[in-house]
Every structure is written in structure tokens, then in C-alpha cells.
Short mmCIF file of C-alpha atoms in Angstrom, two decimals:
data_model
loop_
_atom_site.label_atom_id
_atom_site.label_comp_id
_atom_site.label_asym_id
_atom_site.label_seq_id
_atom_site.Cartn_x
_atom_site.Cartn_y
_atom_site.Cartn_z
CA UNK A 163 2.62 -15.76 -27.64
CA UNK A 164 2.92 -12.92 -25.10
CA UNK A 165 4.26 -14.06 -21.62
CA UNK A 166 1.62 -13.75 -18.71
CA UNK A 167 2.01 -11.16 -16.29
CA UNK A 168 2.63 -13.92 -14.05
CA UNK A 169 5.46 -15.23 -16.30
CA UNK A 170 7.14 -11.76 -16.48
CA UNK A 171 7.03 -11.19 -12.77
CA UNK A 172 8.70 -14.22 -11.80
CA UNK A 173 11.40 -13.51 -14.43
CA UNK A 174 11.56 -9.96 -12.63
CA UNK A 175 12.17 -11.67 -9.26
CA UNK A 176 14.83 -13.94 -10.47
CA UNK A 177 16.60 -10.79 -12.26
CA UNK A 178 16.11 -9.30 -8.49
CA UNK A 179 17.66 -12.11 -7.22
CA UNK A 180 20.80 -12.28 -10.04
CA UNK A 181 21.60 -9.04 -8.65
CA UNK A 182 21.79 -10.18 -4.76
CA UNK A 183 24.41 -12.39 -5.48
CA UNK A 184 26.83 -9.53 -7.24
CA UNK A 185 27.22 -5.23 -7.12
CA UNK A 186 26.57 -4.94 -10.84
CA UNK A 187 26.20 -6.54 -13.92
CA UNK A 188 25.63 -5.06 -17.84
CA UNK A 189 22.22 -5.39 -19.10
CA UNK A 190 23.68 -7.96 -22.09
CA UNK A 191 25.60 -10.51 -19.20
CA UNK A 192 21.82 -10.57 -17.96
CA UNK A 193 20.02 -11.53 -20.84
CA UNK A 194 22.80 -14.10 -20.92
CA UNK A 195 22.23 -15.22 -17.62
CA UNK A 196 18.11 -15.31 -18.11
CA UNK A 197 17.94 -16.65 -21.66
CA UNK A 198 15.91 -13.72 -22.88
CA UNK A 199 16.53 -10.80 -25.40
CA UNK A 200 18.49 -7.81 -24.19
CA UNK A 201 14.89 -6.07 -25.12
CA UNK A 202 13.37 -7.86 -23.06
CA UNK A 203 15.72 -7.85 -20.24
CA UNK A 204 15.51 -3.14 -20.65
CA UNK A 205 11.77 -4.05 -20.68
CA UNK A 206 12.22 -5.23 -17.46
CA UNK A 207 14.49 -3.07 -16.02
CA UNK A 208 12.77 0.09 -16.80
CA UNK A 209 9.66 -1.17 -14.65
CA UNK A 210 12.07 -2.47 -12.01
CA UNK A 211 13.70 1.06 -12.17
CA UNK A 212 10.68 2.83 -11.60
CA UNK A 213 10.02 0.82 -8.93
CA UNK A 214 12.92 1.49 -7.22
CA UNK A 215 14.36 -2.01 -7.13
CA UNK A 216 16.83 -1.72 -9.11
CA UNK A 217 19.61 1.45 -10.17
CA UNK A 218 19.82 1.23 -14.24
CA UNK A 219 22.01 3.54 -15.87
CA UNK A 220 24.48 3.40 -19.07
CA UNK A 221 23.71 0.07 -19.83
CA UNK A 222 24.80 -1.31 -16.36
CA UNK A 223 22.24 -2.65 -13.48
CA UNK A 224 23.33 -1.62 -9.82
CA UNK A 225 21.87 -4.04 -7.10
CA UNK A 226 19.85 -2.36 -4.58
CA UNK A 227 18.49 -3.47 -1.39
CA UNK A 228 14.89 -4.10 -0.89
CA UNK A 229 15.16 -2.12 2.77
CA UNK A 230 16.06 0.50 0.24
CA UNK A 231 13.44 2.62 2.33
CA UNK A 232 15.96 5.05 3.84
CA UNK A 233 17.37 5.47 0.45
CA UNK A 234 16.08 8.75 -1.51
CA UNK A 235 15.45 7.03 -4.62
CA UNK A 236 13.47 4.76 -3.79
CA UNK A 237 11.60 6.53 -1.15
CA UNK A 238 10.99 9.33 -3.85
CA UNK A 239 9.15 6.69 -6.44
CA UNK A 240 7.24 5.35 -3.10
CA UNK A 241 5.79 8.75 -1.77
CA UNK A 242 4.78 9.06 -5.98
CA UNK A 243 2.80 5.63 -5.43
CA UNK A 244 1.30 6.70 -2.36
CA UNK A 245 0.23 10.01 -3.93
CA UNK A 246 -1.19 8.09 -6.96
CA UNK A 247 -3.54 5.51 -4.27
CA UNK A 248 -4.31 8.84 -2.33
CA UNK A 249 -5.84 10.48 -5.37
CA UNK A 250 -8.03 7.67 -6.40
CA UNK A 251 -9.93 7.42 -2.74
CA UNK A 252 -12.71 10.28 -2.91
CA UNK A 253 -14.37 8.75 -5.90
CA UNK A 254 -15.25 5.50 -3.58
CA UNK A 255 -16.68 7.86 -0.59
CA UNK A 256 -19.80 9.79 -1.01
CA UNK A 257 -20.59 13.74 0.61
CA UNK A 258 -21.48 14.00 3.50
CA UNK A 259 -20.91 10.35 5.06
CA UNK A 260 -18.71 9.27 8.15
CA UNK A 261 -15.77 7.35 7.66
CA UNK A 262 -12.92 5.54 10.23
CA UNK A 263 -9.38 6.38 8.95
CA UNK A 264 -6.58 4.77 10.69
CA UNK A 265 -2.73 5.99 11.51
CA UNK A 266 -1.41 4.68 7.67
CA UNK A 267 0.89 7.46 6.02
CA UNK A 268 -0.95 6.15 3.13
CA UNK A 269 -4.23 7.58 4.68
CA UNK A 270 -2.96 10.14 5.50
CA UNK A 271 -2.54 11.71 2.14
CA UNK A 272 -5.83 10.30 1.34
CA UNK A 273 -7.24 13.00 3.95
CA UNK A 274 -5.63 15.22 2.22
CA UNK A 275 -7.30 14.24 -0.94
CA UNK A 276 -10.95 13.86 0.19
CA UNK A 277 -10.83 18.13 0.99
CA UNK A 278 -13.35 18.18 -2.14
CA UNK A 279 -15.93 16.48 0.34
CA UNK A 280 -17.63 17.24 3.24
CA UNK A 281 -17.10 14.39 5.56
CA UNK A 282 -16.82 13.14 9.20
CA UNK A 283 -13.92 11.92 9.24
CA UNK A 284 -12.67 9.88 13.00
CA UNK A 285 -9.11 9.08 12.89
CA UNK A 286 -6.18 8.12 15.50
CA UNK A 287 -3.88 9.51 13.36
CA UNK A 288 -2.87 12.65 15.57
CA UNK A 289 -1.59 14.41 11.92
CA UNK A 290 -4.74 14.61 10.76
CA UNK A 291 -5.48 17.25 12.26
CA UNK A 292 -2.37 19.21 9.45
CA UNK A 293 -4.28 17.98 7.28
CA UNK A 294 -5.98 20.16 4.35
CA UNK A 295 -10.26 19.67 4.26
CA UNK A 296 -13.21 20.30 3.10
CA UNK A 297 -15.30 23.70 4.84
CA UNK A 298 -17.69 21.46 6.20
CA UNK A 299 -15.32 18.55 7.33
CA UNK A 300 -15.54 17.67 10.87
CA UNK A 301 -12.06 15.66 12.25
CA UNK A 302 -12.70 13.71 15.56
CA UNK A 303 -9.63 12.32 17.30
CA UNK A 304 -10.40 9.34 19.12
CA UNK A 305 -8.38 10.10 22.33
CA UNK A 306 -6.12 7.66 23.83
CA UNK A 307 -2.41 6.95 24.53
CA UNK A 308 0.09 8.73 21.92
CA UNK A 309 2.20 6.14 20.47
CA UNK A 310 5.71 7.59 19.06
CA UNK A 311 7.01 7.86 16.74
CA UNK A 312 4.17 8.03 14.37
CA UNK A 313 1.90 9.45 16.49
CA UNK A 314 -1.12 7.27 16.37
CA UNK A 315 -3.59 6.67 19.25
CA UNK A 316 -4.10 3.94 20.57
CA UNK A 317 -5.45 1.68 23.50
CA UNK A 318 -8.82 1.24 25.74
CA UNK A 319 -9.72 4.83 25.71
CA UNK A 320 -9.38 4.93 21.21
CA UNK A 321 -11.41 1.13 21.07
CA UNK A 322 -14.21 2.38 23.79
CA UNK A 323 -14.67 5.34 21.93
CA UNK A 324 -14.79 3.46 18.65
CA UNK A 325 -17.28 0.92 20.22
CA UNK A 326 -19.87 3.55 20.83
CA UNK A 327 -19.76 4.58 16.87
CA UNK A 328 -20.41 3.02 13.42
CA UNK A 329 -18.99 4.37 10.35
CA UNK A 330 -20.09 4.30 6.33
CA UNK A 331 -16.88 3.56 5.17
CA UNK A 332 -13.72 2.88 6.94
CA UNK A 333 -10.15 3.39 4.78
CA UNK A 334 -7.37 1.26 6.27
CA UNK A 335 -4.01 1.17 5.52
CA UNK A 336 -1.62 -1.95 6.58
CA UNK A 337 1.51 -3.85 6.25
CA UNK A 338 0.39 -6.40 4.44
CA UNK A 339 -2.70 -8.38 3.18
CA UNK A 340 -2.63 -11.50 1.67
CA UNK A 341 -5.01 -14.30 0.95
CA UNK A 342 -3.65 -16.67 3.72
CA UNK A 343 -3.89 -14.30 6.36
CA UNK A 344 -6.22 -11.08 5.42
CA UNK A 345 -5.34 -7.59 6.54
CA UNK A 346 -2.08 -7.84 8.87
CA UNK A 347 0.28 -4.72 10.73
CA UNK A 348 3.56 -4.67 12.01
CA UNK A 349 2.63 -2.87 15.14
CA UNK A 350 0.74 -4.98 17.73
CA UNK A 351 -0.93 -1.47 19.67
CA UNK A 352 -2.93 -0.43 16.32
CA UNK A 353 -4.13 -4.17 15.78
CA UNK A 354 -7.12 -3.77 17.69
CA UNK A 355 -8.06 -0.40 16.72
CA UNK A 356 -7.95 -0.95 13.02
CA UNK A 357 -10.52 -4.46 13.71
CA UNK A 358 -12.38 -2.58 15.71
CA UNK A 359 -12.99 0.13 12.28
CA UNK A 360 -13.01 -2.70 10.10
CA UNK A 361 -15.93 -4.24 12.58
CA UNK A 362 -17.96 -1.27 13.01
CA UNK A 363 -18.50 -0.29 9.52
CA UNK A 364 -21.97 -0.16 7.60
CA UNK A 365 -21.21 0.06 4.49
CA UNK A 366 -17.22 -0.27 2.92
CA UNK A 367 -14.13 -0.95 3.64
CA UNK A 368 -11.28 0.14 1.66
CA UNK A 369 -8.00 -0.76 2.03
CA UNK A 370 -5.16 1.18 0.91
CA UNK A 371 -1.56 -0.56 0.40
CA UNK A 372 1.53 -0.06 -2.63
CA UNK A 373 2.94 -3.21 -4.28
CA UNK A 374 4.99 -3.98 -1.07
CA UNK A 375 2.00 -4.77 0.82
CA UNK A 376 0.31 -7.14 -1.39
CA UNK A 377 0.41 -10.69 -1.08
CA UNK A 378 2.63 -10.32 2.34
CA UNK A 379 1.82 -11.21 5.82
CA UNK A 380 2.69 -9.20 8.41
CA UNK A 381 3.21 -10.14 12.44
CA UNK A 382 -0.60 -9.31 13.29
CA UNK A 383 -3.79 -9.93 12.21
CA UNK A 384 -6.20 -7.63 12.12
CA UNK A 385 -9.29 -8.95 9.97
CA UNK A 386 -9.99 -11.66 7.50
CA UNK A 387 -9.86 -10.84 3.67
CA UNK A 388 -13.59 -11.19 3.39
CA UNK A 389 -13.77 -8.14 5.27
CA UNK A 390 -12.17 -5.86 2.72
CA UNK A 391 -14.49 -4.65 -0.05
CA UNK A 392 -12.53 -2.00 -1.86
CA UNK A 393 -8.42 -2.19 -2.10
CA UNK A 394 -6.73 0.69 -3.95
CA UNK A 395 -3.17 -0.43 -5.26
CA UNK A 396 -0.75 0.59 -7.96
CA UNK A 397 -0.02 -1.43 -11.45
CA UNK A 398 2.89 -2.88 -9.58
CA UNK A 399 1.41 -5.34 -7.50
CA UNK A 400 1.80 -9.23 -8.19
CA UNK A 401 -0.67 -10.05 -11.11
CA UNK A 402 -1.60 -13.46 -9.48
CA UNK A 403 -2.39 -12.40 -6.00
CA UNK A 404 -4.78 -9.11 -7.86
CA UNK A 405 -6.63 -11.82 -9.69
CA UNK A 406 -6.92 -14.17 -6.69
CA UNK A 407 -8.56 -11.35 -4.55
CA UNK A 408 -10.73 -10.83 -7.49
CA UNK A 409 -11.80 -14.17 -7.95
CA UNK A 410 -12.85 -13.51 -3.90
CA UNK A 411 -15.28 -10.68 -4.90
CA UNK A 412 -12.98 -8.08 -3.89
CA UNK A 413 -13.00 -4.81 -6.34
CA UNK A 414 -9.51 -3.96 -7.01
CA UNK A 415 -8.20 -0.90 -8.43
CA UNK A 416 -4.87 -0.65 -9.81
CA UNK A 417 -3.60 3.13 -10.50
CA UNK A 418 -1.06 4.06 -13.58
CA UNK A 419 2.47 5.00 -12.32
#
């Protein structure tokens, strides 16, 4: 019988977590170490490669650290993932409607991506404004205090502004989102902005967030799980927590790598 996907990620994590403990290791001492086939263990690396977690070359695994972010390799195969949730937004917003975007990098290349519509589109996210649209796009920036480095706006002037609107969709990026704990950032200015989207929106929400972000908990809450209709991930994220958001009535789409 085939192993789960559950069963194969938790192998993946323990290979993850073989290669903590020591700078390398050949692909044959691993399949020693895990009790599996050296097929299985390439399986395994070659998704763990393209993921960025681990270097695998010549037969030999190289351990890599999981704040790998500054490294090019692994930021390379993230900005691919991003691109790849980007490109699947437009076919969940319809012409013509008004949507809140917040200060995500993530949504930001989704801007990018939804030039084929015409769209209101109200955003903190001072970049947007670089970004490529549709001839009969309208970008509003909410006003408020620049926060640097990432240039997002936030504060009583972006949630009053916010307060006097209601969007059809909003699109929200985050740091994490988990069952335990919903929709969660790392940065405690943007927390009420993004509930404040989330809480004025008629029709969806969509949530956009790479393997990283699912199943993780972040320092701030910013809505319940309930309150996400539509989250947009990659084929990388943990099986279990995918089918547990599911099973909650949330539609989740997973796009090829």
C-alpha cells in the first residue's frame, strides 16, 4: 500500500531533522538511518530540493537552514511559488468588482496578475501603485502612516478610511494561518488593518500564503479561520492541515510547482 501524504511528510520532516544534527550525509547512510529504500529516500529529496530545504547534489544531501530566506536558492524557488499563487488569483475575482488588498509581497504580484481585469482595487501597499493594470483599473491608497521598510500604511487614518468602505472580495496575505488560531501576522501595525478588510467584505475572502505559512501561528491575530473563504497555496503545504481546512468548508487550491 502507498504511504499517505501524511506518512511521507512526516518522514520528510524527520529527514529535515537528520540533517540538523550533521553538515552532510550520502543519500544511501539516509535510507540507512530512515529504514526506507534509497528510491524512496531521492523521492524525497527531489521534492525537498525543490523546496529549497535541502541542497542535493552527486548523491550527497547538504543541510540547509530553514531561515534559508537570505539565501539565493531558496529565495529563487520561493519568488517561483509566489508567482505560481499570484497567477491563480484573477480566476476567483470577477470584472469590474472592488476588492481590499493588503501590504503581502504575495499580493503584490497578484496585482500584477489581475491587469486582465478592470477592478477597484484599495490597497496600503504603497508599491502598488508600480504595479502593471488593467486600462480601466482604479488604485486607491488608503492614506496613513508609512511603515518602513516595506512600505505599507498603516494606522487610524488607513482603518477610518477603510471603515467608511465595503469591498467584494478582499485578498490577504499573512504569516501564518492555522486551525488553532486563524489568519495571524508578524507585524502588530498591519493587524488591524487586514481585520478591518477581512470585516468589511461582502462577498470573499481569499487568502494567499506558500507552504511556510500553513498550519503556523504567527504573534497576531487578525481573524478567525471561519472568516477565510478562498486560500490559494502551492502542492507543498502539509496534507493534513489542507484537508482539515477542508473539512471546515474552506475551498482550497493547491497550484503545481
Amino acid at each position: 500500500m502507498k504511504n499517505s501524504m501524511e506518512n511521507v511528510q512526516n518522514r520528510r520532516n524527520q529527514l529535515v531533522a537528520e540533517l540538523k544534527q550533521i553538515s552532510s550525509i550520502t543519500v544511501k547512510d539516509l535510507a540507512d538511518q530512515l529504514d526506507v529504500s534509497e528510491i524512496t529516500v531521492r523521492r524525497d529529496l527531489k521534492a525537498l530540493n525543490d523546496m529549497g530545504r535541502v541542497n542535493w547534489h552527486h548523491g550527497v544531501v547538504e543541510k540547509v537552514d530553514d531561515e534559508l530566506s537570505q539565501g539565493n536558492s531558496l529565495r529563487t524557488k520561493i519568488e517561483q511559488l509566489k508567482d505560481s499563487i499570484a497567477a491563480a488569483v484573477p480566476s476567483y475575482i470577477t470584472d469590474n468588482s472592488t476588492l481590499f488588498v493588503n501590504s503581502s509581497s504575495l499580493c503584490w504580484r497578484a496585482i500584477n496578475q489581475l491587469a486582465v481585469k478592470p477592478l477597484t482595487i484599495i490597497t496600503n501597499n504603497i508599491r502598488a501603485t508600480e504595479c502593471v493594470r488593467h486600462p480601466e483599473t482604479s488604485i486607491i491608497l488608503t492614506g496613513g502612516e508609512v511603515r518602513y521598510p516595506k512600505e505599507s500604511l498603516v494606522g487610524t487614518v488607513t482603518i477610518q478610511l477603510l471603515e467608511t468602505m465595503q469591498s467584494d472580495f478582499t485578498l490577504i496575505g499573512c504569516d501564518g494561518i492555522s486551525a488553532e488560531n486563524g489568519v495571524t501576522t508578524q507585524n502588530i501595525y498591519e493587524t488591524q488593518v487586514n481585520s478591518t478588510m477581512i470585516q468589511r467584505t461582502k462577498q470573499k475572502v481569499i487568502c494567499v500564503a506558500d507552504y511556510r505559512k500553513i498550519g503556523v501561528s504567527s504573534n497576531y491575530h487578525v481573524a478567525d479561520l471561519s472568516s477565510v473563504d478562498v486560500l490559494i497555496t502551492d502542492s507543498f503545504a502539509n496534507e493534513r492541515v489542507v484537508r482539515d481546512f477542508r473539512h471546515r468548508g474552506i475551498e482550497v487550491i493547491q497550484v503545481a510547482n
